[in-house]
PDB file of C-alpha atoms in Angstrom:
ATOM      1  CA  UNK A  69     114.349 102.619  95.136  1.00  0.00           C
ATOM      2  CA  UNK A  70     111.723 105.609  94.131  1.00  0.00           C
ATOM      3  CA  UNK A  71     108.906 103.628  92.912  1.00  0.00           C
ATOM      4  CA  UNK A  72     108.719 104.862  89.180  1.00  0.00           C
ATOM      5  CA  UNK A  73     111.861 102.224  89.245  1.00  0.00           C
ATOM      6  CA  UNK A  74     110.691  99.566  90.367  1.00  0.00           C
ATOM      7  CA  UNK A  75     107.735  99.403  87.653  1.00  0.00           C
ATOM      8  CA  UNK A  76     110.799  97.480  85.277  1.00  0.00           C
ATOM      9  CA  UNK A  77     109.540  94.898  87.563  1.00  0.00           C
ATOM     10  CA  UNK A  78     106.341  95.135  85.738  1.00  0.00           C
ATOM     11  CA  UNK A  79     107.618  93.246  82.477  1.00  0.00           C
ATOM     12  CA  UNK A  80     109.438  90.968  83.772  1.00  0.00           C
ATOM     13  CA  UNK A  81     106.525  89.731  85.648  1.00  0.00           C
ATOM     14  CA  UNK A  82     103.866  89.908  83.569  1.00  0.00           C
ATOM     15  CA  UNK A  83     105.943  87.845  80.972  1.00  0.00           C
ATOM     16  CA  UNK A  84     107.056  85.627  83.472  1.00  0.00           C
ATOM     17  CA  UNK A  85     104.562  85.698  85.887  1.00  0.00           C
ATOM     18  CA  UNK A  86     105.056  86.428  89.478  1.00  0.00           C
ATOM     19  CA  UNK A  87     106.123  82.885  91.054  1.00  0.00           C
ATOM     20  CA  UNK A  88     108.323  82.476  87.709  1.00  0.00           C
ATOM     21  CA  UNK A  89     109.866  85.567  87.686  1.00  0.00           C
ATOM     22  CA  UNK A  90     113.631  84.417  88.281  1.00  0.00           C
ATOM     23  CA  UNK A  91     115.187  86.832  91.117  1.00  0.00           C
ATOM     24  CA  UNK A  92     118.175  87.868  87.721  1.00  0.00           C
ATOM     25  CA  UNK A  93     116.132  89.228  85.143  1.00  0.00           C
ATOM     26  CA  UNK A  94     114.349  91.305  88.424  1.00  0.00           C
ATOM     27  CA  UNK A  95     117.818  92.439  89.248  1.00  0.00           C
ATOM     28  CA  UNK A  96     118.602  93.317  86.052  1.00  0.00           C
ATOM     29  CA  UNK A  97     115.920  94.068  84.843  1.00  0.00           C
ATOM     30  CA  UNK A  98     116.053  96.805  87.818  1.00  0.00           C
ATOM     31  CA  UNK A  99     119.516  97.379  87.337  1.00  0.00           C
ATOM     32  CA  UNK A 100     120.507  96.134  90.934  1.00  0.00           C
ATOM     33  CA  UNK A 101     122.833  93.339  91.254  1.00  0.00           C
ATOM     34  CA  UNK A 102     120.592  89.992  92.693  1.00  0.00           C
ATOM     35  CA  UNK A 103     122.272  91.073  95.821  1.00  0.00           C
ATOM     36  CA  UNK A 104     120.783  94.151  96.445  1.00  0.00           C
ATOM     37  CA  UNK A 105     118.010  92.691  95.750  1.00  0.00           C
ATOM     38  CA  UNK A 106     117.654  90.202  98.095  1.00  0.00           C
ATOM     39  CA  UNK A 107     118.841  92.309 100.360  1.00  0.00           C
ATOM     40  CA  UNK A 108     116.546  95.253 100.072  1.00  0.00           C
ATOM     41  CA  UNK A 109     113.072  92.527  99.266  1.00  0.00           C
ATOM     42  CA  UNK A 110     113.827  89.656 101.360  1.00  0.00           C
ATOM     43  CA  UNK A 111     111.911  88.018 100.060  1.00  0.00           C
ATOM     44  CA  UNK A 112     109.181  87.265  97.440  1.00  0.00           C
ATOM     45  CA  UNK A 113     106.891  88.472  98.455  1.00  0.00           C
ATOM     46  CA  UNK A 114     107.875  91.899  99.704  1.00  0.00           C
ATOM     47  CA  UNK A 115     109.489  92.583  96.286  1.00  0.00           C
ATOM     48  CA  UNK A 116     105.822  92.342  94.513  1.00  0.00           C
ATOM     49  CA  UNK A 117     104.137  94.035  97.950  1.00  0.00           C
ATOM     50  CA  UNK A 118     106.004  97.115  96.666  1.00  0.00           C
ATOM     51  CA  UNK A 119     106.144  96.272  92.808  1.00  0.00           C
ATOM     52  CA  UNK A 120     102.039  96.734  93.595  1.00  0.00           C
ATOM     53  CA  UNK A 121     102.365 100.268  95.013  1.00  0.00           C
ATOM     54  CA  UNK A 122     104.269 101.344  92.044  1.00  0.00           C
ATOM     55  CA  UNK A 123     102.007 100.200  89.320  1.00  0.00           C
ATOM     56  CA  UNK A 124      99.285 101.634  90.946  1.00  0.00           C
ATOM     57  CA  UNK A 125     101.607 104.830  90.824  1.00  0.00           C
ATOM     58  CA  UNK A 126     101.856 104.019  87.588  1.00  0.00           C
ATOM     59  CA  UNK A 127      98.021 104.274  86.331  1.00  0.00           C
ATOM     60  CA  UNK A 128      97.471 106.703  89.166  1.00  0.00           C
ATOM     61  CA  UNK A 129      99.814 108.854  86.813  1.00  0.00           C
ATOM     62  CA  UNK A 130      98.257 107.777  83.376  1.00  0.00           C
ATOM     63  CA  UNK A 131      94.217 109.063  84.475  1.00  0.00           C
ATOM     64  CA  UNK A 132      96.863 112.602  85.273  1.00  0.00           C
ATOM     65  CA  UNK A 133      97.785 112.554  82.011  1.00  0.00           C
ATOM     66  CA  UNK A 134      93.825 110.092  80.385  1.00  0.00           C
ATOM     67  CA  UNK A 135      92.320 113.632  82.271  1.00  0.00           C
ATOM     68  CA  UNK A 136      94.260 116.790  81.029  1.00  0.00           C
ATOM     69  CA  UNK A 137      94.419 115.305  77.053  1.00  0.00           C
ATOM     70  CA  UNK A 138      90.352 115.105  77.371  1.00  0.00           C
ATOM     71  CA  UNK A 139      87.821 117.611  78.996  1.00  0.00           C
ATOM     72  CA  UNK A 140      84.128 115.533  78.508  1.00  0.00           C
ATOM     73  CA  UNK A 141      82.750 113.296  81.352  1.00  0.00           C
ATOM     74  CA  UNK A 142      82.258 110.808  78.415  1.00  0.00           C
ATOM     75  CA  UNK A 143      85.107 110.817  76.393  1.00  0.00           C
ATOM     76  CA  UNK A 144      87.293 110.607  79.355  1.00  0.00           C
ATOM     77  CA  UNK A 145      84.778 107.659  80.666  1.00  0.00           C
ATOM     78  CA  UNK A 146      85.897 106.039  76.398  1.00  0.00           C
ATOM     79  CA  UNK A 147      88.955 106.440  77.614  1.00  0.00           C
ATOM     80  CA  UNK A 148      89.646 104.949  81.492  1.00  0.00           C
ATOM     81  CA  UNK A 149      87.854 102.283  79.597  1.00  0.00           C
ATOM     82  CA  UNK A 150      90.423 101.988  77.176  1.00  0.00           C
ATOM     83  CA  UNK A 151      93.367 101.611  78.767  1.00  0.00           C
ATOM     84  CA  UNK A 152      91.922  99.572  81.342  1.00  0.00           C
ATOM     85  CA  UNK A 153      91.126  96.799  78.201  1.00  0.00           C
ATOM     86  CA  UNK A 154      94.900  97.946  77.039  1.00  0.00           C
ATOM     87  CA  UNK A 155      96.447  97.194  80.937  1.00  0.00           C
ATOM     88  CA  UNK A 156      94.840  93.457  80.739  1.00  0.00           C
ATOM     89  CA  UNK A 157      95.516  92.682  77.826  1.00  0.00           C
ATOM     90  CA  UNK A 158      99.632  92.288  78.593  1.00  0.00           C
ATOM     91  CA  UNK A 159      98.678  90.658  81.537  1.00  0.00           C
ATOM     92  CA  UNK A 160      99.041  87.113  81.773  1.00  0.00           C
ATOM     93  CA  UNK A 161      95.552  84.856  82.032  1.00  0.00           C
ATOM     94  CA  UNK A 162      96.568  84.208  85.925  1.00  0.00           C
ATOM     95  CA  UNK A 163      98.066  87.456  86.997  1.00  0.00           C
ATOM     96  CA  UNK A 164      95.265  87.699  89.318  1.00  0.00           C
ATOM     97  CA  UNK A 165      95.169  84.487  90.721  1.00  0.00           C
ATOM     98  CA  UNK A 166      98.789  84.908  91.687  1.00  0.00           C
ATOM     99  CA  UNK A 167      98.542  88.238  93.105  1.00  0.00           C
ATOM    100  CA  UNK A 168      96.280  86.677  95.654  1.00  0.00           C
ATOM    101  CA  UNK A 169      99.030  84.337  97.188  1.00  0.00           C
ATOM    102  CA  UNK A 170     100.767  87.758  97.973  1.00  0.00           C
ATOM    103  CA  UNK A 171      98.623  88.798 101.019  1.00  0.00           C
ATOM    104  CA  UNK A 172     100.167  93.003 101.507  1.00  0.00           C
ATOM    105  CA  UNK A 173      99.499  93.525  97.360  1.00  0.00           C
ATOM    106  CA  UNK A 174      96.662  91.834  97.553  1.00  0.00           C
ATOM    107  CA  UNK A 175      95.205  93.585  99.890  1.00  0.00           C
ATOM    108  CA  UNK A 176      97.193  97.249  98.534  1.00  0.00           C
ATOM    109  CA  UNK A 177      94.894  95.977  95.475  1.00  0.00           C
ATOM    110  CA  UNK A 178      91.722  95.739  97.841  1.00  0.00           C
ATOM    111  CA  UNK A 179      91.852  99.250  98.963  1.00  0.00           C
ATOM    112  CA  UNK A 180      92.476 100.783  95.375  1.00  0.00           C
ATOM    113  CA  UNK A 181      89.773  99.652  94.336  1.00  0.00           C
ATOM    114  CA  UNK A 182      88.063 100.856  97.464  1.00  0.00           C
ATOM    115  CA  UNK A 183      89.165 103.786  98.277  1.00  0.00           C
ATOM    116  CA  UNK A 184      90.266 105.257  94.803  1.00  0.00           C
ATOM    117  CA  UNK A 185      88.356 108.126  92.168  1.00  0.00           C
ATOM    118  CA  UNK A 186      89.387 108.635  89.075  1.00  0.00           C
ATOM    119  CA  UNK A 187      91.119 112.376  88.874  1.00  0.00           C
ATOM    120  CA  UNK A 188      87.819 114.975  88.924  1.00  0.00           C
ATOM    121  CA  UNK A 189      85.760 111.670  89.315  1.00  0.00           C
ATOM    122  CA  UNK A 190      84.685 112.073  93.670  1.00  0.00           C
ATOM    123  CA  UNK A 191      81.574 110.395  94.321  1.00  0.00           C
ATOM    124  CA  UNK A 192      81.613 109.498  90.451  1.00  0.00           C
ATOM    125  CA  UNK A 193      78.554 106.290  90.874  1.00  0.00           C
ATOM    126  CA  UNK A 194      80.214 105.399  87.309  1.00  0.00           C
ATOM    127  CA  UNK A 195      83.310 105.533  88.803  1.00  0.00           C
ATOM    128  CA  UNK A 196      82.428 103.373  91.770  1.00  0.00           C
ATOM    129  CA  UNK A 197      80.049 100.744  90.327  1.00  0.00           C
ATOM    130  CA  UNK A 198      83.185 100.306  87.462  1.00  0.00           C
ATOM    131  CA  UNK A 199      85.369  99.525  90.721  1.00  0.00           C
ATOM    132  CA  UNK A 200      82.891  96.346  91.786  1.00  0.00           C
ATOM    133  CA  UNK A 201      82.871  94.707  88.748  1.00  0.00           C
ATOM    134  CA  UNK A 202      86.025  95.093  89.249  1.00  0.00           C
ATOM    135  CA  UNK A 203      86.345  93.084  92.008  1.00  0.00           C
ATOM    136  CA  UNK A 204      83.641  91.118  91.011  1.00  0.00           C
ATOM    137  CA  UNK A 205      85.306  90.161  88.041  1.00  0.00           C
ATOM    138  CA  UNK A 206      89.072  89.278  90.588  1.00  0.00           C
ATOM    139  CA  UNK A 207      87.515  87.638  93.233  1.00  0.00           C
ATOM    140  CA  UNK A 208      85.623  85.101  90.585  1.00  0.00           C
ATOM    141  CA  UNK A 209      88.631  84.568  88.046  1.00  0.00           C
TER     142      UNK A 209
END
């Protein structure tokens, strides 16, 4: 299943939680039978891991769009900050705490935060500082 298809699970997980979202709702979001959902992912941890990877890919695509829309570093920084705030507001308060209960998904997120730089911002100290702050916020909440 393409990662973009897994993005359909995001609203279900955000509304109901990573543990509480029903298989029926997730299968419906993916437009597949529940039996296929179970066969494809085996367990909730595998699905959450794949959903996390899909969400990270979505965010990268969104960053590319922002960087195409805004040309100056300041505009890009403000756009990324607003994008991050908007994304965080869509998440339940317990989302990142719950995600820590899925080790592969949590590791994928931590690897992403430690290695990803927004487009055209490699070695940007502002991006690196923001990433470190984000990791600290996730770790202590």
